[in-house]
Coordinates of C-alpha atoms and ligand atoms in Angstrom, one line a residue:
Chain A
M226 CA -12.2 25.3 34.4
S227 CA -15.9 25.0 34.2
E228 CA -17.8 21.8 33.5
K229 CA -18.7 22.8 29.9
D230 CA -15.3 23.9 28.8
T231 CA -14.0 22.0 25.8
L232 CA -10.1 21.5 25.6
I233 CA -8.7 20.3 22.3
V234 CA -5.1 19.5 21.4
G235 CA -4.2 20.4 17.9
I236 CA -1.3 18.8 15.9
E237 CA -0.1 20.2 12.5
T238 CA 2.7 18.7 10.4
S239 CA 1.5 19.3 6.8
C240 CA 4.6 21.1 5.5
D241 CA 7.7 22.4 7.3
E242 CA 6.4 23.4 10.7
T243 CA 5.9 21.0 13.6
A244 CA 3.2 22.6 15.6
V245 CA 1.1 21.6 18.6
A246 CA -1.4 23.7 20.5
V247 CA -4.0 23.5 23.2
V248 CA -7.2 25.5 22.7
K249 CA -10.1 26.0 25.1
N250 CA -13.7 26.3 23.7
G251 CA -12.4 26.6 20.2
R252 CA -11.3 30.2 20.7
E253 CA -9.0 30.6 23.7
I254 CA -5.3 29.7 23.1
L255 CA -3.7 28.1 26.1
S256 CA -0.5 27.2 24.1
N257 CA 0.5 27.4 20.5
V258 CA 4.0 26.0 19.9
V259 CA 5.5 26.1 16.4
S260 CA 8.9 24.7 15.6
S261 CA 9.9 25.9 12.1
Q262 CA 12.3 24.0 9.9
I263 CA 12.8 26.8 7.5
E264 CA 16.5 27.3 8.4
S265 CA 17.1 23.7 7.4
H266 CA 15.3 24.0 4.1
K267 CA 16.7 27.3 3.0
R268 CA 19.9 25.8 1.7
F269 CA 17.8 23.8 -0.8
G270 CA 15.8 26.8 -2.0
G271 CA 12.5 25.2 -0.9
V272 CA 11.0 22.5 1.3
V273 CA 12.4 19.1 0.7
P274 CA 9.7 16.6 1.6
E275 CA 12.0 13.8 2.9
I276 CA 13.9 16.2 5.1
A277 CA 10.7 17.7 6.4
S278 CA 9.4 14.2 7.4
R279 CA 12.7 13.5 9.2
H280 CA 12.5 16.7 11.2
H281 CA 8.9 16.1 12.2
V282 CA 9.8 12.6 13.7
E283 CA 12.6 14.2 15.7
Q284 CA 10.4 17.1 16.9
V285 CA 6.9 15.7 17.4
T286 CA 7.0 14.6 21.1
V287 CA 9.1 17.5 22.1
I288 CA 6.5 19.9 20.7
I289 CA 3.6 18.1 22.2
E290 CA 5.3 18.2 25.6
A291 CA 6.0 21.9 25.2
A292 CA 2.4 22.7 24.3
M293 CA 1.0 20.7 27.2
T294 CA 3.5 22.3 29.7
E295 CA 2.8 25.8 28.5
A296 CA -1.0 25.2 28.6
D297 CA -0.5 23.7 32.1
V298 CA -3.1 21.0 31.5
T299 CA -3.0 17.2 31.7
F300 CA -4.5 14.7 29.2
A301 CA -7.1 13.8 31.8
E302 CA -8.6 17.3 31.2
V303 CA -8.4 17.1 27.4
D304 CA -11.4 16.2 25.3
A305 CA -10.0 15.2 22.1
I306 CA -6.8 15.2 19.8
A307 CA -7.2 17.0 16.5
V308 CA -4.7 16.6 13.7
T309 CA -4.2 17.9 10.2
E310 CA -5.1 15.0 7.8
G311 CA -4.5 16.9 4.6
P312 CA -3.8 18.5 2.2
G313 CA 0.0 18.8 2.4
L314 CA 3.2 16.8 1.9
V315 CA 2.0 13.2 2.5
G316 CA 5.2 12.1 4.3
A317 CA 5.0 15.1 6.6
L318 CA 1.3 14.6 7.3
L319 CA 1.8 10.9 8.1
V320 CA 4.0 11.8 11.2
G321 CA 1.4 14.1 12.7
V322 CA -1.4 11.7 11.9
N323 CA 0.4 8.7 13.4
A324 CA 1.5 10.7 16.4
A325 CA -2.0 11.9 17.0
K326 CA -3.4 8.3 16.7
A327 CA -0.7 6.9 19.1
L328 CA -1.5 9.7 21.5
A329 CA -5.2 9.3 21.4
F330 CA -4.9 5.6 22.0
A331 CA -2.4 5.9 24.8
V332 CA -4.4 8.5 26.7
D333 CA -7.7 7.1 25.6
K334 CA -9.2 10.2 24.0
P335 CA -11.2 10.6 20.7
L336 CA -9.4 11.6 17.5
I337 CA -10.4 14.3 15.0
G338 CA -9.1 14.7 11.5
V339 CA -9.0 18.4 10.4
H340 CA -8.6 19.9 6.9
H341 CA -5.6 22.3 6.8
I342 CA -7.6 25.0 5.0
A343 CA -10.4 24.7 7.5
G344 CA -7.7 25.3 10.1
H345 CA -6.6 28.5 8.3
I346 CA -10.1 29.8 8.2
Y347 CA -10.7 29.0 11.9
A348 CA -7.6 31.0 12.9
N349 CA -10.0 33.9 12.4
H350 CA -12.5 32.4 14.9
I351 CA -9.8 32.8 17.5
V352 CA -9.5 36.5 16.7
E353 CA -13.2 37.3 16.3
E354 CA -16.1 34.9 16.6
L355 CA -17.3 33.8 13.2
T356 CA -20.7 34.9 11.9
F357 CA -22.4 33.5 8.8
P358 CA -22.7 33.6 5.9
L359 CA -19.1 34.5 5.2
L360 CA -16.4 34.4 2.5
T361 CA -12.7 33.6 3.1
L362 CA -9.8 34.4 0.8
V363 CA -7.2 31.8 1.5
V364 CA -3.8 32.6 0.3
S365 CA -0.6 30.7 1.1
G366 CA 2.4 28.9 -0.4
G367 CA 0.2 26.0 -1.4
H368 CA -3.3 27.5 -1.7
T369 CA -5.3 30.2 -3.3
E370 CA -9.0 29.7 -2.7
L371 CA -12.3 31.5 -2.1
V372 CA -14.4 29.6 0.4
Y373 CA -18.0 30.3 1.2
M374 CA -19.5 29.2 4.5
E375 CA -23.1 29.2 5.5
E376 CA -22.5 27.8 9.0
H377 CA -19.8 26.2 11.2
G378 CA -18.0 23.3 9.6
S379 CA -19.6 23.7 6.2
Y380 CA -17.3 24.7 3.3
E381 CA -18.0 25.6 -0.3
V382 CA -15.0 26.2 -2.5
I383 CA -16.2 28.7 -5.1
G384 CA -12.9 29.4 -6.7
E385 CA -9.3 28.1 -6.6
T386 CA -6.1 28.4 -8.5
R387 CA -5.8 26.5 -11.8
D388 CA -2.0 26.5 -11.6
D389 CA 0.4 28.1 -9.1
A390 CA -0.6 29.1 -5.6
V391 CA -0.1 32.8 -5.0
G392 CA 2.7 32.1 -2.5
E393 CA 4.4 30.0 -5.1
A394 CA 4.2 32.8 -7.7
Y395 CA 5.8 35.2 -5.1
D396 CA 8.6 32.7 -4.4
K397 CA 9.3 32.2 -8.2
V398 CA 9.4 35.9 -9.0
A399 CA 11.6 36.5 -6.0
R400 CA 14.0 33.9 -7.2
T401 CA 14.0 35.6 -10.7
I402 CA 15.2 38.8 -9.3
G403 CA 17.7 37.1 -7.0
L404 CA 16.0 37.3 -3.7
P405 CA 16.4 34.5 -1.1
Y406 CA 13.9 31.8 -0.2
P407 CA 11.1 32.3 1.0
G408 CA 10.7 35.3 -1.3
G409 CA 7.1 36.5 -0.4
P410 CA 8.1 38.8 2.5
H411 CA 11.0 40.3 0.5
I412 CA 8.7 41.2 -2.4
D413 CA 6.1 42.7 -0.1
R414 CA 8.9 44.9 1.5
L415 CA 10.3 46.0 -1.9
A416 CA 6.9 46.7 -3.3
A417 CA 6.2 49.1 -0.4
E418 CA 9.3 51.1 -1.6
G419 CA 8.6 51.1 -5.4
E420 CA 6.0 52.4 -7.9
P421 CA 4.1 50.0 -10.1
V422 CA 5.5 51.4 -13.3
I423 CA 5.3 48.1 -15.4
T424 CA 1.8 47.0 -16.4
F425 CA 1.8 43.2 -15.9
P426 CA -1.4 41.3 -17.1
R427 CA -4.4 40.8 -14.8
S428 CA -5.6 37.2 -15.0
W429 CA -9.4 37.5 -14.7
L430 CA -10.2 34.3 -16.6
E431 CA -13.7 34.0 -18.1
P432 CA -16.4 36.2 -16.7
G433 CA -18.1 35.1 -13.6
S434 CA -15.2 32.7 -12.7
Y435 CA -13.8 33.0 -9.2
D436 CA -10.8 30.8 -10.1
F437 CA -7.2 32.2 -10.2
S438 CA -4.2 31.7 -12.4
F439 CA -0.8 33.1 -11.7
S440 CA 1.5 31.1 -14.0
G441 CA 1.0 33.6 -16.9
L442 CA 1.9 36.6 -14.6
K443 CA 5.0 34.8 -13.5
S444 CA 6.0 34.1 -17.1
S445 CA 5.2 37.7 -18.0
V446 CA 7.5 39.0 -15.3
I447 CA 10.4 36.7 -16.5
N448 CA 9.9 37.7 -20.2
T449 CA 9.6 41.4 -19.4
L450 CA 12.9 41.3 -17.5
H451 CA 14.6 39.3 -20.2
N452 CA 13.4 41.7 -23.0
A453 CA 14.4 44.7 -21.0
K454 CA 17.9 43.3 -20.5
Q455 CA 18.3 42.7 -24.2
R456 CA 17.3 46.4 -24.9
G457 CA 19.7 47.6 -22.3
E458 CA 16.9 48.9 -20.1
S459 CA 16.5 48.1 -16.5
W460 CA 14.0 48.4 -13.7
T461 CA 14.8 48.5 -10.0
N462 CA 13.8 45.4 -7.9
E463 CA 11.4 47.8 -6.1
Q464 CA 9.6 48.7 -9.3
I465 CA 9.3 45.1 -10.4
A466 CA 8.0 43.9 -7.0
A467 CA 5.5 46.8 -6.9
S468 CA 4.3 46.1 -10.4
F469 CA 4.0 42.3 -9.8
Q470 CA 2.2 42.8 -6.4
A471 CA -0.2 45.3 -7.9
S472 CA -1.3 42.7 -10.5
V473 CA -1.7 40.0 -7.9
I474 CA -3.6 42.1 -5.4
E475 CA -5.9 43.7 -7.9
V476 CA -7.1 40.2 -9.0
L477 CA -7.3 38.8 -5.4
V478 CA -9.2 41.8 -4.1
G479 CA -11.4 42.1 -7.3
K480 CA -12.5 38.4 -7.2
T481 CA -13.1 38.5 -3.5
M482 CA -15.3 41.6 -3.8
G483 CA -17.2 40.0 -6.8
A484 CA -17.8 36.8 -4.9
A485 CA -18.9 38.6 -1.7
K486 CA -21.5 40.5 -3.7
E487 CA -22.8 37.5 -5.6
K488 CA -23.0 35.4 -2.4
Q489 CA -24.5 38.4 -0.4
V490 CA -22.1 38.0 2.5
K491 CA -21.6 40.7 5.2
R492 CA -18.3 39.1 6.4
V493 CA -14.9 38.5 4.8
L494 CA -11.9 36.6 6.3
L495 CA -8.3 36.6 5.1
A496 CA -6.4 33.4 5.8
G497 CA -3.1 31.6 5.1
G498 CA 0.5 32.6 5.2
V499 CA 0.3 35.3 2.4
A500 CA -2.3 37.1 4.6
A501 CA 0.8 38.5 6.3
N502 CA 1.4 40.5 3.1
K503 CA 1.0 44.2 4.0
G504 CA 0.0 45.3 0.5
L505 CA -2.8 42.7 0.4
R506 CA -4.0 43.6 3.9
A507 CA -4.2 47.2 3.0
A508 CA -6.0 46.8 -0.3
L509 CA -8.6 44.3 1.1
T510 CA -9.2 46.5 4.1
K511 CA -9.9 49.5 1.8
A512 CA -12.2 47.5 -0.5
C513 CA -14.2 45.9 2.4
E514 CA -14.6 49.4 4.0
A515 CA -15.9 50.7 0.7
E516 CA -18.5 47.9 0.4
G517 CA -19.5 48.0 4.1
L518 CA -18.2 44.5 4.7
R519 CA -16.7 43.3 8.0
L520 CA -13.2 42.1 7.6
T521 CA -11.1 39.9 9.8
I522 CA -7.4 39.4 9.3
P523 CA -5.6 37.2 11.9
P524 CA -2.2 38.4 13.4
L525 CA 0.9 37.0 11.7
K526 CA 1.4 34.2 14.2
L527 CA -2.1 32.8 13.3
C528 CA -1.8 33.4 9.5
T529 CA 1.2 31.1 9.0
D530 CA 0.9 27.4 9.8
N531 CA 0.1 26.6 13.4
A532 CA -1.8 24.1 15.5
A533 CA -4.1 26.5 17.4
M534 CA -6.1 26.8 14.1
I535 CA -6.3 23.1 13.8
A536 CA -7.5 22.8 17.4
A537 CA -10.0 25.6 16.7
A538 CA -11.4 23.9 13.6
G539 CA -11.3 20.5 15.4
T540 CA -13.5 22.0 18.2
V541 CA -16.3 22.5 15.7
K542 CA -16.0 18.9 14.6
W543 CA -16.0 17.8 18.3
K544 CA -19.2 19.7 19.0
Q545 CA -20.7 18.1 15.9
G546 CA -19.5 14.6 17.0
R547 CA -17.5 14.1 13.8
F548 CA -14.8 11.9 15.0
A549 CA -12.1 9.9 13.1
D550 CA -11.2 6.3 13.9
D551 CA -7.9 4.5 14.1
R552 CA -7.8 4.2 10.3
L553 CA -7.3 8.0 9.9
N554 CA -4.6 8.6 7.3
G555 CA -2.7 11.5 5.7
H556 CA -4.0 12.7 2.3
S557 CA -1.9 15.0 0.2
G558 CA -4.9 16.2 -2.0
L559 CA -7.7 16.1 0.6
E560 CA -10.9 17.9 -0.6
L561 CA -12.4 20.6 1.6
N562 CA -16.0 19.8 2.4
Chain B
M1133 CA 8.0 -7.3 31.8
N1134 CA 5.0 -6.2 29.5
I1135 CA 6.2 -5.2 26.1
L1136 CA 4.6 -3.9 22.9
A1137 CA 6.7 -4.4 19.8
I1138 CA 6.1 -2.7 16.4
D1139 CA 7.7 -3.5 13.1
T1140 CA 6.7 -1.6 9.9
S1141 CA 10.1 -1.4 8.3
T1142 CA 9.1 -3.3 5.2
Y1143 CA 5.7 -4.2 3.8
V1144 CA 5.4 -6.8 6.5
M1145 CA 3.4 -5.3 9.4
G1146 CA 4.1 -6.8 12.8
V1147 CA 2.7 -6.1 16.2
A1148 CA 3.4 -8.3 19.3
I1149 CA 2.7 -8.2 23.0
L1150 CA 4.7 -10.0 25.7
R1151 CA 3.1 -10.3 29.2
D1152 CA 5.6 -10.9 31.9
G1153 CA 8.1 -11.6 29.3
I1154 CA 6.1 -14.3 27.7
P1155 CA 4.5 -14.0 24.2
A1156 CA 0.9 -13.1 24.7
G1157 CA 0.0 -12.5 21.0
E1158 CA 1.1 -11.2 17.7
M1159 CA -0.4 -9.9 14.6
R1160 CA 1.5 -10.1 11.4
T1161 CA 0.5 -9.5 7.7
H1162 CA 2.6 -9.9 4.6
L1163 CA 0.4 -7.7 2.4
K1164 CA 1.4 -4.6 0.4
K1165 CA -1.1 -2.4 2.1
N1166 CA -0.9 0.9 3.9
H1167 CA 0.7 0.8 7.4
S1168 CA -0.6 4.2 8.2
I1169 CA -4.2 3.0 8.0
R1170 CA -3.6 -0.4 9.5
L1171 CA -1.1 -0.1 12.3
M1172 CA -3.2 1.5 14.9
P1173 CA -6.3 -0.7 14.4
A1174 CA -3.9 -3.7 14.7
I1175 CA -2.4 -2.4 17.9
R1176 CA -5.8 -1.7 19.5
A1177 CA -7.2 -5.1 18.4
L1178 CA -4.2 -6.9 19.9
F1179 CA -4.5 -5.1 23.2
E1180 CA -8.1 -6.1 23.3
E1181 CA -7.3 -9.7 22.4
V1182 CA -4.7 -10.1 25.1
D1183 CA -6.9 -8.1 27.6
M1184 CA -4.3 -5.5 28.4
K1185 CA -4.3 -1.7 28.7
P1186 CA -1.6 0.5 27.3
A1187 CA -0.8 1.8 30.9
E1188 CA 0.2 -1.8 31.9
L1189 CA 3.2 -1.7 29.4
D1190 CA 6.7 -1.5 30.8
R1191 CA 8.3 -0.5 27.5
I1192 CA 7.7 -0.2 23.7
V1193 CA 10.1 -1.7 21.3
V1194 CA 10.2 -0.7 17.6
S1195 CA 12.3 -1.6 14.6
E1196 CA 14.2 1.6 14.1
G1197 CA 15.4 0.8 10.5
P1198 CA 17.0 0.4 8.1
G1199 CA 14.1 -0.1 5.8
S1200 CA 11.4 1.9 4.0
Y1201 CA 11.8 5.5 5.2
T1202 CA 8.0 6.0 5.4
G1203 CA 7.4 2.6 6.9
V1204 CA 10.0 3.1 9.6
R1205 CA 8.7 6.6 10.4
I1206 CA 5.2 5.3 10.9
G1207 CA 6.5 2.6 13.4
V1208 CA 8.9 5.0 15.2
T1209 CA 6.4 7.9 15.4
T1210 CA 3.8 5.6 16.9
A1211 CA 6.2 4.0 19.3
K1212 CA 7.9 7.1 20.5
T1213 CA 4.6 9.1 20.9
M1214 CA 2.9 6.2 22.9
A1215 CA 6.1 5.8 25.0
W1216 CA 6.2 9.5 25.7
A1217 CA 2.5 9.7 26.5
L1218 CA 2.6 6.7 28.9
N1219 CA 6.0 7.8 30.4
R1220 CA 7.7 4.5 29.4
P1221 CA 10.9 3.9 27.6
V1222 CA 11.1 3.3 23.9
I1223 CA 13.7 0.8 22.7
G1224 CA 14.9 0.8 19.1
V1225 CA 16.2 -2.4 17.6
S1226 CA 17.9 -2.7 14.2
S1227 CA 15.6 -4.3 11.6
M1228 CA 18.5 -6.4 10.5
E1229 CA 19.2 -7.7 14.0
M1230 CA 15.4 -8.5 14.2
L1231 CA 15.5 -10.4 10.9
A1232 CA 18.7 -12.3 11.7
Q1233 CA 16.9 -14.0 14.6
N1234 CA 15.3 -16.3 12.0
G1235 CA 18.7 -18.0 11.6
R1236 CA 19.0 -18.9 15.3
Y1237 CA 20.0 -22.5 14.8
F1238 CA 22.1 -21.9 11.6
N1239 CA 25.7 -23.0 11.7
G1240 CA 27.5 -20.2 9.7
V1241 CA 26.9 -16.5 9.1
I1242 CA 23.5 -14.9 8.6
S1243 CA 23.0 -12.1 6.1
P1244 CA 19.5 -10.5 6.6
F1245 CA 18.7 -7.9 3.9
Y1246 CA 16.1 -5.6 2.6
D1247 CA 16.1 -4.3 -1.0
A1248 CA 17.3 -0.7 -1.2
R1249 CA 16.8 -0.2 -5.0
R1250 CA 19.4 0.3 -7.7
G1251 CA 21.2 -3.0 -6.9
Q1252 CA 21.7 -1.9 -3.3
V1253 CA 20.6 -3.6 -0.1
F1254 CA 20.3 -2.8 3.5
T1255 CA 22.2 -5.6 5.2
G1256 CA 24.6 -6.6 8.0
L1257 CA 26.3 -9.8 9.2
Y1258 CA 25.3 -11.9 12.1
R1259 CA 26.2 -15.2 13.7
S1260 CA 24.4 -17.6 16.0
M1261 CA 26.3 -18.3 19.2
S1262 CA 25.3 -20.1 22.4
N1263 CA 24.3 -16.7 24.0
G1264 CA 22.2 -15.7 21.0
I1265 CA 22.6 -14.0 17.7
I1266 CA 25.7 -11.6 17.7
R1267 CA 26.4 -8.9 15.1
E1268 CA 29.7 -9.6 13.2
S1269 CA 29.7 -6.6 11.1
E1270 CA 27.8 -3.3 11.1
D1271 CA 24.5 -2.7 9.4
R1272 CA 25.0 -0.9 6.1
I1273 CA 23.6 0.0 2.7
T1274 CA 25.8 -1.6 0.0
L1275 CA 25.7 -2.9 -3.5
H1276 CA 24.5 -6.4 -3.2
D1277 CA 26.9 -8.1 -5.7
G1278 CA 30.0 -6.6 -4.0
W1279 CA 28.7 -7.7 -0.6
L1280 CA 28.1 -11.2 -1.7
K1281 CA 31.6 -11.4 -3.4
A1282 CA 33.1 -10.4 0.0
L1283 CA 31.0 -13.1 1.8
K1284 CA 32.1 -15.7 -0.7
E1285 CA 35.8 -15.0 0.1
Q1286 CA 35.0 -15.9 3.7
G1287 CA 34.2 -19.4 2.5
E1288 CA 31.5 -20.1 5.1
P1289 CA 27.9 -21.1 4.4
V1290 CA 25.6 -17.9 4.4
L1291 CA 22.0 -17.9 5.4
C1292 CA 20.3 -15.2 3.4
V1293 CA 17.0 -14.1 4.8
S1294 CA 14.8 -11.3 3.3
P1295 CA 11.2 -10.5 2.6
D1296 CA 12.6 -9.2 -0.8
M1297 CA 14.2 -12.5 -1.7
E1298 CA 12.4 -12.9 -5.0
K1299 CA 14.2 -10.0 -6.6
H1300 CA 17.7 -11.1 -5.3
K1301 CA 17.6 -14.9 -5.3
E1302 CA 19.3 -15.3 -8.7
L1303 CA 22.2 -12.9 -7.8
I1304 CA 22.8 -14.7 -4.5
Q1305 CA 22.9 -18.2 -6.1
Q1306 CA 25.2 -16.9 -8.8
E1307 CA 27.6 -15.2 -6.4
L1308 CA 27.6 -17.5 -3.5
G1309 CA 27.0 -20.8 -5.3
D1310 CA 26.9 -23.7 -2.9
L1311 CA 27.6 -21.4 0.1
A1312 CA 24.2 -19.8 -0.2
I1313 CA 21.4 -21.1 2.0
I1314 CA 18.1 -19.6 1.3
G1315 CA 15.4 -20.1 3.8
T1316 CA 11.7 -20.7 3.2
E1317 CA 9.4 -17.7 2.6
I1318 CA 8.3 -18.0 6.2
D1319 CA 11.9 -17.8 7.5
A1320 CA 12.3 -14.7 5.4
L1321 CA 9.7 -12.6 7.3
P1322 CA 10.7 -10.4 10.3
S1323 CA 8.9 -11.5 13.5
P1324 CA 7.6 -9.0 16.0
L1325 CA 7.9 -11.5 18.8
E1326 CA 11.6 -11.7 18.1
L1327 CA 11.7 -7.9 18.0
A1328 CA 10.0 -7.9 21.5
R1329 CA 12.4 -10.5 22.8
I1330 CA 15.5 -8.5 21.7
G1331 CA 14.1 -5.3 23.0
M1332 CA 13.4 -6.9 26.4
R1333 CA 17.0 -7.5 27.0
K1334 CA 18.4 -4.1 25.8
D1335 CA 19.3 -1.2 27.9
V1336 CA 17.4 2.0 27.7
V1337 CA 19.7 4.4 25.8
T1338 CA 17.5 7.4 24.7
T1339 CA 14.5 9.3 25.8
A1340 CA 11.4 9.2 23.6
H1341 CA 12.2 12.9 22.6
E1342 CA 15.7 11.9 21.3
F1343 CA 14.6 8.7 19.6
S1344 CA 14.5 8.8 15.8
P1345 CA 14.9 6.3 13.0
N1346 CA 18.2 4.9 11.8
Y1347 CA 17.8 5.4 8.1
L1348 CA 21.5 4.5 7.3
R1349 CA 21.3 6.9 4.4
L1350 CA 21.0 10.7 4.0
A1351 CA 18.0 12.1 2.3
E1352 CA 18.9 12.5 -1.4
A1353 CA 18.8 16.3 -1.3
E1354 CA 21.1 16.5 1.6
A1355 CA 23.7 14.1 0.1
K1356 CA 23.7 16.2 -3.1
W1357 CA 24.0 19.4 -1.1
L1358 CA 27.0 18.0 0.8
E1359 CA 28.6 17.1 -2.4
K1360 CA 28.1 20.6 -3.8
I1361 CA 29.7 22.1 -0.6
K1362 CA 32.6 19.7 -0.9
D1363 CA 33.2 20.7 -4.6
E1364 CA 33.0 24.3 -3.7
K1365 CA 35.6 23.9 -1.0
K1366 CA 37.9 22.2 -3.4
R1367 CA 37.8 25.1 -5.8
Ligands
LIG2161 ZN1 -1.0 26.5 5.5

């Protein structure tokens, strides 16, 4: 390794994945280990915070070791330990934060606190170097946001959901039509096989707003199915999935394009777990092509929660000298700024 | 033997260092403040005060529970991660065993406890012998009134020690009457130096990877899920 290389260890425990990664120069993944607890939470139909926290404690050193071994580096070569400080499940965050602090103290390295959404955005930096100004559509089980960036490490949230996150809406609709948790991938698969024959509402909110709202759409799906049943009509799950997804995607893509135009960006990023959705990928790709915007979408492994993205975002803070101290804490509702 | 001991199993935060098996320093607060924010600064400050480096440690001892789930997790996560990073053993000690040390010269049984809500306590039964405090009955979570009734039947004086005494004092005096001995508020607080002392004598039984808290209770969702499975099997 050359003298100027930066080696950052990332730790992420904000929800139900215990993840640790080692990233070189903010872009090159040396290791990216993710231990998912999803099999444990499936029986409850969603993530149970206390159980997530328990799993994180059991897994955390195992995963740190796996990431260090796979990267084949020692702590002597590492520049800093970066960790997700929020937002997320507070009990889950606490495990990662306290492990990171203990590790930083034991091996005498600086500590960096990273915002989870900054991490999702920087997953794109691993794929293709970021250029500014840019706009990111962040879509996941916990988030739906449009984030504008003028330079590295600077974030302006220009729109966010007022109720459910898009991933939450997917899971709820999936449950309504009897699909297992997590429902997002099932809806996406079914939607590809059906036609959007039902017109569900598009929630544009007031003109000029880049905020989102999905709770009305979710209720509309439930009511429509209920009424159809009473009238003895029925739609296939494929048709329902396709119609629901068409409404979601039209709004997500429409608002992204509107914001891109207003902010005059040349670059759009897609980030978060729902970025794995094929329907959304296709629609956003088409819209960006039509407008001449450069679009980056990370591969699946970097869309879902992982620690390489935390190390990548942490590298920016390392370069800017923005370190945390021993008082670093987990914050469930941390603001992005 | 150089030891770091950490206790965050209740609102009491305790950190202690033994050098060559002798107490070098401790930091203990009895404040209802956030362990996650305050534990690592306390550890670093104590290392500086006693002029020691983490690499000089021989082992790390931590109260493994029972106690506050979040509190125990903060202590255990910190202890096991440091232990793994330094390649040293981590030793878990029951928080009840730690607290029972406060009755070292008591002639009778010792019932340390933490409040566990809804009339329940985390507790256990200990006795002071010439070779130290021994455990007479397993740590458990139980309804406090039933536990006290059983203790009364034994007919021996009981030393009750707990940082949560205020909430339980009346019940203890009512159930145990003259058999109840209640220590001062200082005796009621777990000591990290005692924790270090117990941990120094214990054998290493797990690796840092395998080490996790002893909650003594399933997560609520898991308990309910097991009930549901049991009901379904009956049908
Ligand atoms: Zn995420």
